Coordinates of C-alpha atoms and ligand atoms in Angstrom, one line a residue:
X1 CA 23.5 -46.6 4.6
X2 CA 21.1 -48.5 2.0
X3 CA 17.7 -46.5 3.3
X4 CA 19.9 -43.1 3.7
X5 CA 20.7 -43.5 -0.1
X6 CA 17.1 -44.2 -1.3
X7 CA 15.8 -41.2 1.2
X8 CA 18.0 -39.1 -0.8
X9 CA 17.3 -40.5 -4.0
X10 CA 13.6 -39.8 -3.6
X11 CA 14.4 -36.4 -2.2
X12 CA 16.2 -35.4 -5.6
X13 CA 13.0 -36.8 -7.7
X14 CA 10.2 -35.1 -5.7
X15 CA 12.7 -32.0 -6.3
X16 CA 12.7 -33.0 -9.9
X17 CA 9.0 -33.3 -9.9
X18 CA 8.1 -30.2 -8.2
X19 CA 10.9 -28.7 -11.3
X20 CA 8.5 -30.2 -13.8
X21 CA 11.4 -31.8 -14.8
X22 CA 12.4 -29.3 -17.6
X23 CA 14.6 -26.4 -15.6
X24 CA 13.2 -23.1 -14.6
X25 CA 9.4 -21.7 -16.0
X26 CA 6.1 -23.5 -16.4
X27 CA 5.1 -26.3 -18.8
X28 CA 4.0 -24.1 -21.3
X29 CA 7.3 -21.7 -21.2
X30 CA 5.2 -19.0 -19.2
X31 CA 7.4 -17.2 -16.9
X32 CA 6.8 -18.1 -13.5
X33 CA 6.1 -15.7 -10.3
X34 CA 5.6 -17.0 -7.0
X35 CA 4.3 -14.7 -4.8
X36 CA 3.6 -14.6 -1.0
X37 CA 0.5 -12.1 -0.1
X38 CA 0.2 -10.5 3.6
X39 CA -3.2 -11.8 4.0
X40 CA -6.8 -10.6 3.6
X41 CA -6.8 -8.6 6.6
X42 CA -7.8 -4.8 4.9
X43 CA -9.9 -3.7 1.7
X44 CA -6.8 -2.3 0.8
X45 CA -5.5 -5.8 0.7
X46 CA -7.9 -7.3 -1.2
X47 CA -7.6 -4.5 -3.6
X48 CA -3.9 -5.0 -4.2
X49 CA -4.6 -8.9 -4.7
X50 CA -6.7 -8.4 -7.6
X51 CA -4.2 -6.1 -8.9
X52 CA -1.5 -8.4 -8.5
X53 CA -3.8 -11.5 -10.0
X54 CA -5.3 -9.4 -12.9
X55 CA -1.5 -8.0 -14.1
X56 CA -0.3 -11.3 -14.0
X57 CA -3.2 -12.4 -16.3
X58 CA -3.0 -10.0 -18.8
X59 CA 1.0 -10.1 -18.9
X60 CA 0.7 -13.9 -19.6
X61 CA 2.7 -15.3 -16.0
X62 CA 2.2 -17.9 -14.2
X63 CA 1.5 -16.8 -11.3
X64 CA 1.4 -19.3 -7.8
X65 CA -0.2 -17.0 -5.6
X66 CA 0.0 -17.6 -1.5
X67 CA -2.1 -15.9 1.3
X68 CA 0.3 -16.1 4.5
X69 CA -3.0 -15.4 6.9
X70 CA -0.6 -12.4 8.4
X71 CA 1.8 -14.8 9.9
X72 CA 5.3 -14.6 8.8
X73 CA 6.0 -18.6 8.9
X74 CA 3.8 -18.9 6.6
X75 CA 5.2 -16.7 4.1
X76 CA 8.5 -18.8 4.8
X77 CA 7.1 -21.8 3.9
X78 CA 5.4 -20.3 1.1
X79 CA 9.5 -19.1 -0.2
X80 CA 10.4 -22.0 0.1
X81 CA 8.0 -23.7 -1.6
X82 CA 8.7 -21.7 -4.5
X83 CA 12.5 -22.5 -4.4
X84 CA 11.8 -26.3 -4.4
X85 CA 9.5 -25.2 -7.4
X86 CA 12.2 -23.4 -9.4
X87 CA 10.0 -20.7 -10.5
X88 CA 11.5 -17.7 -12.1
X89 CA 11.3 -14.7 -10.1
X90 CA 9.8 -14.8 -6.0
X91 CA 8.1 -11.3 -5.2
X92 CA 6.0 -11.2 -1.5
X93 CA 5.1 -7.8 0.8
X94 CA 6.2 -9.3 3.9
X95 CA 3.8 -8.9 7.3
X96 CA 6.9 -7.7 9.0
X97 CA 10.5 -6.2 8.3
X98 CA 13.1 -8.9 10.1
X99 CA 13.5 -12.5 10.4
X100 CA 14.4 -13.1 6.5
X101 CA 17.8 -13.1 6.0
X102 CA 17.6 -17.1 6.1
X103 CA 15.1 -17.7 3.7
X104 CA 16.2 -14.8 1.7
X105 CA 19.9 -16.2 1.4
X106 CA 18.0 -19.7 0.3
X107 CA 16.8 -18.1 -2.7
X108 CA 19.3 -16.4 -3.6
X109 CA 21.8 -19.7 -3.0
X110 CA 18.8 -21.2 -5.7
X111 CA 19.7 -18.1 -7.6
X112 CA 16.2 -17.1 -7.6
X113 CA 15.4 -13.1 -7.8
X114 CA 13.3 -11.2 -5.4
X115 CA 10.8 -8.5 -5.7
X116 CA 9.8 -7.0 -2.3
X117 CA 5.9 -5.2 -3.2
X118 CA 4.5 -2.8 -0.5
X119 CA 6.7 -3.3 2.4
X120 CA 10.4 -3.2 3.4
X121 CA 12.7 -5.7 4.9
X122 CA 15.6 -4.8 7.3
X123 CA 18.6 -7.1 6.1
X124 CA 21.7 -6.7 5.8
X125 CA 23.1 -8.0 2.8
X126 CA 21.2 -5.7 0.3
X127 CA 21.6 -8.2 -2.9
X128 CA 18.8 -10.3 -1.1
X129 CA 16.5 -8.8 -3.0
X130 CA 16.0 -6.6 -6.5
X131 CA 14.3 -3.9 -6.1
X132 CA 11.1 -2.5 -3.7
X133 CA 8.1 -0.9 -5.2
X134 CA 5.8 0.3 -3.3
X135 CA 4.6 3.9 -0.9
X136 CA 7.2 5.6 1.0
X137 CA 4.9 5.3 4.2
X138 CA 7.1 7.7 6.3
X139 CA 5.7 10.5 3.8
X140 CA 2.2 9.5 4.5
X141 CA 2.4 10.0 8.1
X142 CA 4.2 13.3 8.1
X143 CA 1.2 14.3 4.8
X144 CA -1.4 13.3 7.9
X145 CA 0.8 15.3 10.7
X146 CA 0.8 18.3 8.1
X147 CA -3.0 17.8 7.5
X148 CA -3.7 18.3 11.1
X149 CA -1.2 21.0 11.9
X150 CA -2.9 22.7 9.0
X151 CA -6.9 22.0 10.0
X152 CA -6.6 22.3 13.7
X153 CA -8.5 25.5 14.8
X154 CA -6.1 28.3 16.2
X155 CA -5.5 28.8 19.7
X156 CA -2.9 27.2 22.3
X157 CA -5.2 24.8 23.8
X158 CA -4.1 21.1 24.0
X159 CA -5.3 18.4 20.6
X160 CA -5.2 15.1 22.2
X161 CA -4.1 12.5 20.0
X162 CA -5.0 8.3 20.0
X163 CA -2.9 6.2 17.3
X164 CA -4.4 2.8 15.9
X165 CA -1.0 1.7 14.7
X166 CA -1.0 -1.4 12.4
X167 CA 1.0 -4.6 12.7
X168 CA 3.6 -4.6 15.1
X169 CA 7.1 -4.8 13.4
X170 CA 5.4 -4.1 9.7
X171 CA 6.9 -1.5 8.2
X172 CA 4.2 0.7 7.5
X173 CA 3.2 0.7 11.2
X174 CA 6.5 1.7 12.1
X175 CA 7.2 4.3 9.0
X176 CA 3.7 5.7 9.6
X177 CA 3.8 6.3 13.0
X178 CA 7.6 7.8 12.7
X179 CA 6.3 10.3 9.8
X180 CA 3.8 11.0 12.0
X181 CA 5.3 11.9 14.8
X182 CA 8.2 13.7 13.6
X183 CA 6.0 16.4 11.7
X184 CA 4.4 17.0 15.0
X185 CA 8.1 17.3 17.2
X186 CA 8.1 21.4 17.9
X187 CA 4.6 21.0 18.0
X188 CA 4.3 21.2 22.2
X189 CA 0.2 21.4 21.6
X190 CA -0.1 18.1 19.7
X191 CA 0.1 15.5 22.2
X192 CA 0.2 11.4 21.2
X193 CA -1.4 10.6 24.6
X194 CA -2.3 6.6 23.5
X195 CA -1.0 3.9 20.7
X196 CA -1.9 0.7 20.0
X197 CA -1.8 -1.9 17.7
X198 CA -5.4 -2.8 16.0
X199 CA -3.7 -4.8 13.7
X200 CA -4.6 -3.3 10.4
X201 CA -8.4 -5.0 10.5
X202 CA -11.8 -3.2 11.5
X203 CA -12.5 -5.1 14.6
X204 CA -9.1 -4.6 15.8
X205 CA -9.6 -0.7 15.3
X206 CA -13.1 -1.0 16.9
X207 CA -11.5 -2.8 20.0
X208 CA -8.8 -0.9 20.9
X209 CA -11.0 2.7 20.3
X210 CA -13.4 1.5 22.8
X211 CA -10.4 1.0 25.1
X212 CA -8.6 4.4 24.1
X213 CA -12.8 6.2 24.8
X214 CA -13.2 4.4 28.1
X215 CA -9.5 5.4 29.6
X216 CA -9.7 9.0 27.9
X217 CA -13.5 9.2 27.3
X218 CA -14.2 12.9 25.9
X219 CA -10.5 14.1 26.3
X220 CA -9.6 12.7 22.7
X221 CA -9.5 15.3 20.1
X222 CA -8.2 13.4 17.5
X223 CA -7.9 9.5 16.5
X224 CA -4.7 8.8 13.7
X225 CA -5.1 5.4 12.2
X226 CA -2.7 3.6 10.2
X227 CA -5.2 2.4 7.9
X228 CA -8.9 2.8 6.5
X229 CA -9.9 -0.4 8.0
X230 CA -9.2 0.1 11.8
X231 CA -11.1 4.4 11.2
X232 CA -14.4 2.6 10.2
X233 CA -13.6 0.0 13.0
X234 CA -12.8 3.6 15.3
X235 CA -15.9 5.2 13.8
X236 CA -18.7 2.7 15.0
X237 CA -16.8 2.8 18.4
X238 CA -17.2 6.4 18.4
X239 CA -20.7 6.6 17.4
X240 CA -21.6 3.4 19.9
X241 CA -20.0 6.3 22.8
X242 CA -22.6 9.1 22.0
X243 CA -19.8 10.8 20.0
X244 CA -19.8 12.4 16.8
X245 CA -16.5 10.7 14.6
X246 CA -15.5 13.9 12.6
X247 CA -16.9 16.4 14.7
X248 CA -16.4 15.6 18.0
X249 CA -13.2 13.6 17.5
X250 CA -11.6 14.3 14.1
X251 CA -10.3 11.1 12.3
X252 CA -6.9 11.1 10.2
X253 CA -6.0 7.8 8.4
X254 CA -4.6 6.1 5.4
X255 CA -5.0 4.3 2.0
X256 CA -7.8 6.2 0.4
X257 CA -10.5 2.6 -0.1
X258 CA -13.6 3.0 -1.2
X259 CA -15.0 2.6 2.3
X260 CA -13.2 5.4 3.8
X261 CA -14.7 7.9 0.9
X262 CA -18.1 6.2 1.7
X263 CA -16.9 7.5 5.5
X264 CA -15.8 11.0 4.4
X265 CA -19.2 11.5 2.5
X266 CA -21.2 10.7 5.7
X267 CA -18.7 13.2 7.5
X268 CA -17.4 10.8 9.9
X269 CA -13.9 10.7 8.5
X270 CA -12.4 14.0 8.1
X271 CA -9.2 12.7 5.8
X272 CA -7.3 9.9 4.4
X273 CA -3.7 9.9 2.8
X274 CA -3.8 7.7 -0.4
X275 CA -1.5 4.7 -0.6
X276 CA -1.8 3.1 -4.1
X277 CA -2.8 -0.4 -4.0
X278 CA -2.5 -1.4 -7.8
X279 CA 1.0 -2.6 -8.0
X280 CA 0.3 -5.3 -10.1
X281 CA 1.2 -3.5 -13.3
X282 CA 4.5 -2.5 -12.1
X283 CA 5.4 -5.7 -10.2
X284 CA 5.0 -7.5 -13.7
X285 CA 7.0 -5.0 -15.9
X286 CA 9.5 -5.6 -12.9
X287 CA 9.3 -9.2 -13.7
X288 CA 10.1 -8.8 -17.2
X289 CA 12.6 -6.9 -16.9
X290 CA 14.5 -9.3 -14.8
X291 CA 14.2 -11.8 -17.1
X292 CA 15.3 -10.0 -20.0
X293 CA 18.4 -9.0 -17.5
X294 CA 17.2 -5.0 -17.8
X295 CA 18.7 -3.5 -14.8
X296 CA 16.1 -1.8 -12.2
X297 CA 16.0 0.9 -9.7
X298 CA 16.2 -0.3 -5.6
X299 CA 13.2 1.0 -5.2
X300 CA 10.2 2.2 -7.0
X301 CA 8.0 4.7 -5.3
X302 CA 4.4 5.2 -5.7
X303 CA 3.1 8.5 -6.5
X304 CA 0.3 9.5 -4.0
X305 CA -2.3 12.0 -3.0
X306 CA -4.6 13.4 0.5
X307 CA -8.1 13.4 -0.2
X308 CA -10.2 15.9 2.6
X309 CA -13.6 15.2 3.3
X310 CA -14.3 18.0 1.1
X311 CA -12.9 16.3 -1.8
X312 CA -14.3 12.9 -1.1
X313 CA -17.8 13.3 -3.6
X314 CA -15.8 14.8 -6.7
X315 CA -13.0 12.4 -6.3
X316 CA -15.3 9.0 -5.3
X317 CA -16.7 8.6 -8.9
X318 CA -12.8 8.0 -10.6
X319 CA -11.7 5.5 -6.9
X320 CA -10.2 2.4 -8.6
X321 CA -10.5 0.7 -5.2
Ligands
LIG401 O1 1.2 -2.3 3.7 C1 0.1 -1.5 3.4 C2 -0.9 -1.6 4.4 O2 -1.3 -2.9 4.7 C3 -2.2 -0.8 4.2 O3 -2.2 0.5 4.6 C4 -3.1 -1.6 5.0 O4 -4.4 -1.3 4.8 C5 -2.7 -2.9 4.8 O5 -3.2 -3.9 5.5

């Protein structure tokens, strides 16, 4: 009974240390963000983390910042850690859509807000969070079906399709690839005849191309991936084959880095459908809005454009990331 008491009583302090003591915000009165990155697994990623960092910065938060290695237990643990620290507002992209309507219904029980960045949850109970903001990735896939239906040379003859899909269960890997695919339904020519996962990263693109070349070798027209990352990792497995990326196999993919305008300069990429990285900005007005108890929209959408090859040297000069 006796050790059970003095368990809990140093349960409550360590609580009341991790508080600071003093209620919600930091020492110094700074409103406090916790947020819960994906990982470090794109250039896109890395990208939005400096946006996130440098936003906070200039918008005076205190921001505890969290890289979850693209493994969704440790974005729990990371929630949770910022419940037991009390800080104002949590905001995280999370790797995948389900599995947090527990965690989510501890923060709210702490009466903790929630700002979902980037990527989408599936719950049920839609006051588990405030608002979204991020790219309505369903519109980026059907902008890369509409690219292709629009570039592809007339004529009835068959365009063979590979997909490098991202993260299984992430929601732009799902919204992507269902954009994507429903722009091309009516389209009998336009075949999907391989998808995989490559996991948003270059050598998980570069792996699963070489698989895709050595079950389909020259019978691939076309290769749509999910991200930048996993084309370049697609492009050196297409050049390491004797094959020309962008010629011989035309490559579609998304976000609009740096490296893939490098890519489209080179003419190995032939187009990439922007998804805006630099949410940091909005994420904080978001913040501040919740703490002056300004209501928000559910979701705030990103405004995006394609960039063709064609475009890629004007445009490269004014690329933020
Ligand atoms: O959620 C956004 C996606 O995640 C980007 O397209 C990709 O590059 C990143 O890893």
């Amino acid at each position: 009974m006796k050790s059970r008491y003095l368990r809990g009583a140093a349960l409550a302090m360590f609580g009341l240390a991790l508080a600071g003591c003093s209620g919600r915000g930091g020492h110094d009165g700074r409103t406090v963000l916790g947020f819960s990155q994906v990982g470090a697994e794109s250039e896109w990623r890395t990208a939005n983390t400096a946006s996130i960092k440098s936003a906070a910065h200039d918008a005076g938060i205190d921001l505890r910042f969290s890289d979850a290695q693209q493994k969704q237990a440790n974005q729990i643990s990371a929630i949770r850690s910022f419940i037991a620290q009390r800080v104002d507002v949590i905001a995280f992209s999370p790797v995948v859509e389900s599995g947090w309507e527990p965690v989510l219904r501890e923060a709210k029980a702490a009466h903790i807000p929630v700002v979902l960045t980037d990527r989408a949850v599936d719950v049920s109970d839609p006051s588990l969070y405030v608002t979204l903001i991020g790219s309505d990735f369903v519109e980026e896939g059907r902008k890369a079906a509409r690219w292709l239906l629009q570039n592809t040379p007339a004529g009835d003859g068959p365009v063979d399709i590979v997909e490098l899909e991202g993260t299984v269960g992430s929601a732009p890997a799902i919204d992507r690839k269902k954009g994507f695919h429903e722009a091309l339904a009516g389209h009998p020519r336009y075949q999907v005849i391989r998808s995989q996962s490559g996991d948003f990263t270059r050598a998980g693109g570069k792996e699963v191309m070489e698989a895709f070349l050595k079950a389909e070798g020259k019978r691939i027209n076309v290769v749509f991936a999910h991200n930048d990352d996993m084309a370049i990792g697609a492009i050196q497995a297409i050049e390491e084959a004797g094959l020309r990326p962008g010629r011989d196999i035309k490559v579609i993919s998304m976000d609009g880095v740096k490296g893939a305008f490098e890519a489209m300069m080179a003419g190995k990429l032939n187009v990439t459908v922007e998804c805006n990285p630099l949410l940091g900005p909005q994420l904080m007005q978001a913040v501040a809005a919740i703490k002056a108890g300004k209501p928000l929209p559910r979701r705030i959408v990103v405004e995006e454009s394609v960039y063709p090859m064609e475009s890629a040297a004007a445009a490269f000069p004014t690329r933020k990331y």
